[in-house]
Amino acid sequence: GAGVSQTPSNKVTEKGKYVELRCDPISGHTALYWYRQSLGQGPEFLIYFQGTGAADDSGLPNDRFFAVRPEGSVSTLKIQRTERGDSAVYLCASSLIYGQMLHFGPGTRLLVL
Amino acid sequence: LAKTTQPISMDSYEGQEVNITCSHNNIATNDYITWYQQFPSQGPRFIIQGYKTKVTNEVASLFIPADRKSSTLSLPRVSLSDTAVYYCLVGGTNFGNEKLTFGTGTRLTIIP
């Protein structure tokens, strides 16, 4: 079966622009996570969905970041008024049960110029 | 939150057994211990998960002492392809006020 997929694989944007990053989890996985990873660092938790609802969004750095999962499957991470400091790899993961055996996607590499 | 501490880096020769230890002094009763492997430009990949004692699968073993305040990932007979960053993650199945937090990981380099 297909793993977690993320699109686009790379995104270059200008400071101040709006971007959307998409995640397609493994079919049937109710738990979905977004992480952000900077060079040389471990993944940083952003938000966790259980089904359609954001069970924990405490990792979102500020109100420019928002994520949705309207039908409990595909999720979109939205970043408004991008800043250069938002440049990172954004990772999505899914799992059957919260906290167990997360399956990660390849990530979206975001570069804000 | 159960924070984890791992060595920043390790080197080993091909064919040797490698043991990477993770400290998690504040582990909670419901927390599982999970190890992930990450290659450059890829997302982390699940290796092994355990709760107590010993778990073994086709790629690794995980040793957890009785007090569960640490765990050791054991990679038998490593090869060059095992060069990667390894993360220890501690978290529970009962979601509460906790996040699945990655540390900085251990960068393992296998020397030919």
PDB file of C-alpha atoms in Angstrom:
ATOM      1  CA  GLY A   1       0.000   0.000   0.000  1.00  0.00           C
ATOM      2  CA  ALA A   2       0.967   3.606  -0.441  1.00  0.00           C
ATOM      3  CA  GLY A   3       2.734   5.418   2.321  1.00  0.00           C
ATOM      4  CA  VAL A   4       2.263   9.000   3.455  1.00  0.00           C
ATOM      5  CA  SER A   5       2.643  11.427   0.605  1.00  0.00           C
ATOM      6  CA  GLN A   6       3.257  15.163   0.721  1.00  0.00           C
ATOM      7  CA  THR A   7       2.987  17.803  -1.940  1.00  0.00           C
ATOM      8  CA  PRO A   8       4.754  19.768  -3.132  1.00  0.00           C
ATOM      9  CA  SER A   9       8.135  18.220  -2.439  1.00  0.00           C
ATOM     10  CA  ASN A  10       9.736  21.649  -2.702  1.00  0.00           C
ATOM     11  CA  LYS A  11       8.258  25.104  -2.405  1.00  0.00           C
ATOM     12  CA  VAL A  12      10.037  28.395  -2.931  1.00  0.00           C
ATOM     13  CA  THR A  13       8.128  31.523  -2.055  1.00  0.00           C
ATOM     14  CA  GLU A  14       8.739  35.138  -1.272  1.00  0.00           C
ATOM     15  CA  LYS A  15       8.492  36.725   2.132  1.00  0.00           C
ATOM     16  CA  GLY A  16       4.923  37.751   2.864  1.00  0.00           C
ATOM     17  CA  LYS A  17       3.279  35.208   0.576  1.00  0.00           C
ATOM     18  CA  TYR A  18       0.751  32.527   1.542  1.00  0.00           C
ATOM     19  CA  VAL A  19       1.545  28.816   1.149  1.00  0.00           C
ATOM     20  CA  GLU A  20      -0.350  25.579   1.516  1.00  0.00           C
ATOM     21  CA  LEU A  21       1.299  22.238   2.157  1.00  0.00           C
ATOM     22  CA  ARG A  22      -0.657  19.040   1.620  1.00  0.00           C
ATOM     23  CA  CYS A  23      -0.463  15.680   3.345  1.00  0.00           C
ATOM     24  CA  ASP A  24      -2.108  12.433   2.252  1.00  0.00           C
ATOM     25  CA  PRO A  25      -1.924   9.973   5.142  1.00  0.00           C
ATOM     26  CA  ILE A  26      -2.088   6.211   4.967  1.00  0.00           C
ATOM     27  CA  SER A  27      -5.665   5.103   4.402  1.00  0.00           C
ATOM     28  CA  GLY A  28      -7.398   4.289   7.671  1.00  0.00           C
ATOM     29  CA  HIS A  29      -4.953   6.155   9.884  1.00  0.00           C
ATOM     30  CA  THR A  30      -7.003   8.383  12.155  1.00  0.00           C
ATOM     31  CA  ALA A  31      -4.033  10.112  13.781  1.00  0.00           C
ATOM     32  CA  LEU A  32      -2.156  12.712  11.738  1.00  0.00           C
ATOM     33  CA  TYR A  33       0.765  14.857  12.816  1.00  0.00           C
ATOM     34  CA  TRP A  34       2.649  17.809  11.424  1.00  0.00           C
ATOM     35  CA  TYR A  35       6.266  18.427  12.353  1.00  0.00           C
ATOM     36  CA  ARG A  36       8.819  20.989  11.234  1.00  0.00           C
ATOM     37  CA  GLN A  37      12.515  20.195  10.939  1.00  0.00           C
ATOM     38  CA  SER A  38      15.357  22.653  10.597  1.00  0.00           C
ATOM     39  CA  LEU A  39      18.816  21.622   9.477  1.00  0.00           C
ATOM     40  CA  GLY A  40      20.632  19.608  12.105  1.00  0.00           C
ATOM     41  CA  GLN A  41      17.658  19.503  14.445  1.00  0.00           C
ATOM     42  CA  GLY A  42      15.125  16.869  15.346  1.00  0.00           C
ATOM     43  CA  PRO A  43      11.540  17.215  14.153  1.00  0.00           C
ATOM     44  CA  GLU A  44       9.573  19.853  16.072  1.00  0.00           C
ATOM     45  CA  PHE A  45       5.947  19.066  16.841  1.00  0.00           C
ATOM     46  CA  LEU A  46       3.383  21.434  15.360  1.00  0.00           C
ATOM     47  CA  ILE A  47      -0.081  19.892  15.528  1.00  0.00           C
ATOM     48  CA  TYR A  48      -1.880  16.583  15.962  1.00  0.00           C
ATOM     49  CA  PHE A  49      -5.253  15.567  14.519  1.00  0.00           C
ATOM     50  CA  GLN A  50      -7.451  12.757  15.715  1.00  0.00           C
ATOM     51  CA  GLY A  51      -9.947  12.347  12.908  1.00  0.00           C
ATOM     52  CA  THR A  52     -11.136  15.751  11.763  1.00  0.00           C
ATOM     53  CA  GLY A  53     -10.342  17.630  14.926  1.00  0.00           C
ATOM     54  CA  ALA A  54      -7.089  19.205  16.008  1.00  0.00           C
ATOM     55  CA  ALA A  55      -6.486  17.449  19.322  1.00  0.00           C
ATOM     56  CA  ASP A  56      -3.379  19.491  20.064  1.00  0.00           C
ATOM     57  CA  ASP A  57      -2.212  22.571  18.167  1.00  0.00           C
ATOM     58  CA  SER A  58       0.068  23.877  20.887  1.00  0.00           C
ATOM     59  CA  GLY A  59       3.143  23.446  18.716  1.00  0.00           C
ATOM     60  CA  LEU A  60       2.031  25.948  16.079  1.00  0.00           C
ATOM     61  CA  PRO A  61       4.493  28.844  16.457  1.00  0.00           C
ATOM     62  CA  ASN A  62       1.988  31.677  15.976  1.00  0.00           C
ATOM     63  CA  ASP A  63      -1.334  32.560  14.391  1.00  0.00           C
ATOM     64  CA  ARG A  64       0.168  32.659  10.900  1.00  0.00           C
ATOM     65  CA  PHE A  65       0.101  28.882  10.969  1.00  0.00           C
ATOM     66  CA  PHE A  66      -3.111  26.940  10.597  1.00  0.00           C
ATOM     67  CA  ALA A  67      -3.960  23.358   9.658  1.00  0.00           C
ATOM     68  CA  VAL A  68      -7.138  21.592   8.653  1.00  0.00           C
ATOM     69  CA  ARG A  69      -8.303  18.055   8.058  1.00  0.00           C
ATOM     70  CA  PRO A  70     -11.936  18.486   7.017  1.00  0.00           C
ATOM     71  CA  GLU A  71     -12.785  14.901   6.129  1.00  0.00           C
ATOM     72  CA  GLY A  72     -10.449  13.107   8.465  1.00  0.00           C
ATOM     73  CA  SER A  73      -8.026  12.118   5.747  1.00  0.00           C
ATOM     74  CA  VAL A  74      -6.046  14.702   3.764  1.00  0.00           C
ATOM     75  CA  SER A  75      -4.615  17.559   5.771  1.00  0.00           C
ATOM     76  CA  THR A  76      -3.402  20.977   4.697  1.00  0.00           C
ATOM     77  CA  LEU A  77      -0.946  23.132   6.606  1.00  0.00           C
ATOM     78  CA  LYS A  78      -1.417  26.794   5.787  1.00  0.00           C
ATOM     79  CA  ILE A  79       1.121  29.511   6.433  1.00  0.00           C
ATOM     80  CA  GLN A  80       0.182  33.162   6.000  1.00  0.00           C
ATOM     81  CA  ARG A  81       2.568  36.068   5.517  1.00  0.00           C
ATOM     82  CA  THR A  82       5.560  33.778   5.317  1.00  0.00           C
ATOM     83  CA  GLU A  83       8.820  34.844   6.906  1.00  0.00           C
ATOM     84  CA  ARG A  84      12.365  33.732   6.173  1.00  0.00           C
ATOM     85  CA  GLY A  85      12.423  31.940   9.514  1.00  0.00           C
ATOM     86  CA  ASP A  86       9.654  29.646   8.288  1.00  0.00           C
ATOM     87  CA  SER A  87      12.117  27.981   5.937  1.00  0.00           C
ATOM     88  CA  ALA A  88      12.379  24.330   6.959  1.00  0.00           C
ATOM     89  CA  VAL A  89      11.262  20.848   6.016  1.00  0.00           C
ATOM     90  CA  TYR A  90       7.643  20.264   6.973  1.00  0.00           C
ATOM     91  CA  LEU A  91       6.966  16.630   7.795  1.00  0.00           C
ATOM     92  CA  CYS A  92       3.629  14.905   7.995  1.00  0.00           C
ATOM     93  CA  ALA A  93       3.053  11.565   9.719  1.00  0.00           C
ATOM     94  CA  SER A  94       0.099   9.309  10.363  1.00  0.00           C
ATOM     95  CA  SER A  95      -0.616   6.346  12.608  1.00  0.00           C
ATOM     96  CA  LEU A  96      -3.429   3.975  13.511  1.00  0.00           C
ATOM     97  CA  ILE A  97      -3.118   4.681  17.213  1.00  0.00           C
ATOM     98  CA  TYR A  98      -1.875   7.897  18.771  1.00  0.00           C
ATOM     99  CA  GLY A  99       1.825   7.763  19.493  1.00  0.00           C
ATOM    100  CA  GLN A 100       2.506   4.352  18.028  1.00  0.00           C
ATOM    101  CA  MET A 101       4.434   3.602  14.866  1.00  0.00           C
ATOM    102  CA  LEU A 102       4.260   6.942  13.140  1.00  0.00           C
ATOM    103  CA  HIS A 103       4.667   6.694   9.379  1.00  0.00           C
ATOM    104  CA  PHE A 104       6.320   9.816   8.010  1.00  0.00           C
ATOM    105  CA  GLY A 105       6.080  11.296   4.570  1.00  0.00           C
ATOM    106  CA  PRO A 106       9.113  12.561   2.648  1.00  0.00           C
ATOM    107  CA  GLY A 107       8.440  16.137   3.708  1.00  0.00           C
ATOM    108  CA  THR A 108       7.999  19.447   1.927  1.00  0.00           C
ATOM    109  CA  ARG A 109      11.078  21.608   1.789  1.00  0.00           C
ATOM    110  CA  LEU A 110       9.948  25.218   2.142  1.00  0.00           C
ATOM    111  CA  LEU A 111      12.271  28.068   1.284  1.00  0.00           C
ATOM    112  CA  VAL A 112      11.158  31.623   1.942  1.00  0.00           C
ATOM    113  CA  LEU A 113      13.255  34.198   0.123  1.00  0.00           C
TER     114      LEU A 113
ATOM    115  CA  LEU B   1       6.796  15.666  29.396  1.00  0.00           C
ATOM    116  CA  ALA B   2       9.249  12.808  29.267  1.00  0.00           C
ATOM    117  CA  LYS B   3      12.366  14.374  27.778  1.00  0.00           C
ATOM    118  CA  THR B   4      15.055  12.235  26.265  1.00  0.00           C
ATOM    119  CA  THR B   5      18.823  12.480  26.238  1.00  0.00           C
ATOM    120  CA  GLN B   6      21.003  10.714  23.681  1.00  0.00           C
ATOM    121  CA  PRO B   7      24.636  10.977  22.622  1.00  0.00           C
ATOM    122  CA  ILE B   8      25.019  13.509  19.849  1.00  0.00           C
ATOM    123  CA  SER B   9      27.135  11.245  17.674  1.00  0.00           C
ATOM    124  CA  MET B  10      28.715   7.797  17.468  1.00  0.00           C
ATOM    125  CA  ASP B  11      31.114   6.100  15.092  1.00  0.00           C
ATOM    126  CA  SER B  12      31.404   2.381  14.483  1.00  0.00           C
ATOM    127  CA  TYR B  13      33.077   0.025  12.036  1.00  0.00           C
ATOM    128  CA  GLU B  14      31.176  -2.173   9.641  1.00  0.00           C
ATOM    129  CA  GLY B  15      30.199  -5.549  11.027  1.00  0.00           C
ATOM    130  CA  GLN B  16      30.151  -4.455  14.645  1.00  0.00           C
ATOM    131  CA  GLU B  17      27.199  -4.315  16.990  1.00  0.00           C
ATOM    132  CA  VAL B  18      26.147  -0.781  17.873  1.00  0.00           C
ATOM    133  CA  ASN B  19      24.301   0.168  21.032  1.00  0.00           C
ATOM    134  CA  ILE B  20      22.706   3.598  21.396  1.00  0.00           C
ATOM    135  CA  THR B  21      21.355   4.491  24.805  1.00  0.00           C
ATOM    136  CA  CYS B  22      18.594   6.968  25.531  1.00  0.00           C
ATOM    137  CA  SER B  23      17.833   8.396  28.967  1.00  0.00           C
ATOM    138  CA  HIS B  24      14.246   9.253  29.870  1.00  0.00           C
ATOM    139  CA  ASN B  25      14.137   9.755  33.617  1.00  0.00           C
ATOM    140  CA  ASN B  26      10.622  11.200  33.671  1.00  0.00           C
ATOM    141  CA  ILE B  27       8.931   8.452  31.679  1.00  0.00           C
ATOM    142  CA  ALA B  28       5.286   8.021  32.608  1.00  0.00           C
ATOM    143  CA  THR B  29       3.488   4.781  33.308  1.00  0.00           C
ATOM    144  CA  ASN B  30       1.658   4.733  29.974  1.00  0.00           C
ATOM    145  CA  ASP B  31       4.612   5.818  27.860  1.00  0.00           C
ATOM    146  CA  TYR B  32       6.028   3.610  25.155  1.00  0.00           C
ATOM    147  CA  ILE B  33       9.585   3.958  23.866  1.00  0.00           C
ATOM    148  CA  THR B  34      10.003   4.198  20.123  1.00  0.00           C
ATOM    149  CA  TRP B  35      13.092   4.529  17.959  1.00  0.00           C
ATOM    150  CA  TYR B  36      13.201   6.091  14.523  1.00  0.00           C
ATOM    151  CA  GLN B  37      15.898   6.234  11.855  1.00  0.00           C
ATOM    152  CA  GLN B  38      16.315   9.169   9.529  1.00  0.00           C
ATOM    153  CA  PHE B  39      18.394   9.426   6.378  1.00  0.00           C
ATOM    154  CA  PRO B  40      19.194  12.787   4.772  1.00  0.00           C
ATOM    155  CA  SER B  41      16.301  14.279   2.820  1.00  0.00           C
ATOM    156  CA  GLN B  42      13.851  11.676   4.109  1.00  0.00           C
ATOM    157  CA  GLY B  43      11.285  11.543   6.865  1.00  0.00           C
ATOM    158  CA  PRO B  44      12.012   9.457   9.975  1.00  0.00           C
ATOM    159  CA  ARG B  45      11.340   5.740   9.663  1.00  0.00           C
ATOM    160  CA  PHE B  46       9.993   3.561  12.476  1.00  0.00           C
ATOM    161  CA  ILE B  47      12.515   0.988  13.718  1.00  0.00           C
ATOM    162  CA  ILE B  48      11.205  -0.544  16.919  1.00  0.00           C
ATOM    163  CA  GLN B  49       8.905   0.105  19.861  1.00  0.00           C
ATOM    164  CA  GLY B  50       8.745  -1.347  23.355  1.00  0.00           C
ATOM    165  CA  TYR B  51       7.318  -0.910  26.800  1.00  0.00           C
ATOM    166  CA  LYS B  52       9.540  -3.039  29.005  1.00  0.00           C
ATOM    167  CA  THR B  53      12.208  -5.784  28.962  1.00  0.00           C
ATOM    168  CA  LYS B  54      13.347  -6.726  25.475  1.00  0.00           C
ATOM    169  CA  VAL B  55      11.869  -6.424  22.029  1.00  0.00           C
ATOM    170  CA  THR B  56      13.466  -7.802  18.882  1.00  0.00           C
ATOM    171  CA  ASN B  57      12.537  -7.514  15.237  1.00  0.00           C
ATOM    172  CA  GLU B  58      14.307  -8.157  11.954  1.00  0.00           C
ATOM    173  CA  VAL B  59      16.430  -5.021  12.141  1.00  0.00           C
ATOM    174  CA  ALA B  60      17.096  -4.240  15.805  1.00  0.00           C
ATOM    175  CA  SER B  61      16.640  -5.068  19.448  1.00  0.00           C
ATOM    176  CA  LEU B  62      15.430  -2.769  22.176  1.00  0.00           C
ATOM    177  CA  PHE B  63      16.462  -3.292  25.765  1.00  0.00           C
ATOM    178  CA  ILE B  64      14.515  -1.607  28.545  1.00  0.00           C
ATOM    179  CA  PRO B  65      15.534  -2.065  32.191  1.00  0.00           C
ATOM    180  CA  ALA B  66      12.998  -2.596  34.938  1.00  0.00           C
ATOM    181  CA  ASP B  67      12.924   1.064  36.003  1.00  0.00           C
ATOM    182  CA  ARG B  68      12.351   2.143  32.344  1.00  0.00           C
ATOM    183  CA  LYS B  69      14.422   5.279  32.861  1.00  0.00           C
ATOM    184  CA  SER B  70      16.596   4.408  29.908  1.00  0.00           C
ATOM    185  CA  SER B  71      16.546   2.238  26.824  1.00  0.00           C
ATOM    186  CA  THR B  72      19.171   0.860  24.462  1.00  0.00           C
ATOM    187  CA  LEU B  73      18.776   0.363  20.757  1.00  0.00           C
ATOM    188  CA  SER B  74      21.003  -2.438  19.509  1.00  0.00           C
ATOM    189  CA  LEU B  75      21.892  -2.748  15.837  1.00  0.00           C
ATOM    190  CA  PRO B  76      23.621  -6.051  15.016  1.00  0.00           C
ATOM    191  CA  ARG B  77      26.426  -6.176  12.464  1.00  0.00           C
ATOM    192  CA  VAL B  78      26.026  -2.687  11.082  1.00  0.00           C
ATOM    193  CA  SER B  79      26.755  -1.806   7.482  1.00  0.00           C
ATOM    194  CA  LEU B  80      27.460   1.486   5.718  1.00  0.00           C
ATOM    195  CA  SER B  81      23.746   1.837   4.988  1.00  0.00           C
ATOM    196  CA  ASP B  82      23.053   2.159   8.724  1.00  0.00           C
ATOM    197  CA  THR B  83      24.673   5.591   8.713  1.00  0.00           C
ATOM    198  CA  ALA B  84      21.807   7.829   9.780  1.00  0.00           C
ATOM    199  CA  VAL B  85      20.368   9.827  12.663  1.00  0.00           C
ATOM    200  CA  TYR B  86      18.560   7.777  15.295  1.00  0.00           C
ATOM    201  CA  TYR B  87      15.858   9.281  17.484  1.00  0.00           C
ATOM    202  CA  CYS B  88      14.467   7.985  20.732  1.00  0.00           C
ATOM    203  CA  LEU B  89      10.875   9.041  21.335  1.00  0.00           C
ATOM    204  CA  VAL B  90       8.862   8.582  24.502  1.00  0.00           C
ATOM    205  CA  GLY B  91       5.108   8.941  24.535  1.00  0.00           C
ATOM    206  CA  GLY B  92       1.915   7.374  25.730  1.00  0.00           C
ATOM    207  CA  THR B  93      -1.065   5.830  24.056  1.00  0.00           C
ATOM    208  CA  ASN B  94      -3.400   7.850  26.225  1.00  0.00           C
ATOM    209  CA  PHE B  95      -3.282  11.291  24.751  1.00  0.00           C
ATOM    210  CA  GLY B  96      -3.187  13.994  27.324  1.00  0.00           C
ATOM    211  CA  ASN B  97      -1.107  17.073  27.871  1.00  0.00           C
ATOM    212  CA  GLU B  98       1.833  15.622  26.075  1.00  0.00           C
ATOM    213  CA  LYS B  99       3.396  15.889  22.695  1.00  0.00           C
ATOM    214  CA  LEU B 100       5.470  13.346  20.860  1.00  0.00           C
ATOM    215  CA  THR B 101       8.720  15.220  21.137  1.00  0.00           C
ATOM    216  CA  PHE B 102      11.862  14.334  19.261  1.00  0.00           C
ATOM    217  CA  GLY B 103      15.239  15.212  20.702  1.00  0.00           C
ATOM    218  CA  THR B 104      18.276  16.060  18.609  1.00  0.00           C
ATOM    219  CA  GLY B 105      19.000  12.406  17.939  1.00  0.00           C
ATOM    220  CA  THR B 106      22.243  10.440  17.626  1.00  0.00           C
ATOM    221  CA  ARG B 107      24.178  10.748  14.406  1.00  0.00           C
ATOM    222  CA  LEU B 108      25.634   7.308  13.719  1.00  0.00           C
ATOM    223  CA  THR B 109      28.478   7.054  11.233  1.00  0.00           C
ATOM    224  CA  ILE B 110      29.591   3.649  10.017  1.00  0.00           C
ATOM    225  CA  ILE B 111      33.211   3.473   8.942  1.00  0.00           C
ATOM    226  CA  PRO B 112      34.261   0.994   6.242  1.00  0.00           C
TER     227      PRO B 112
END
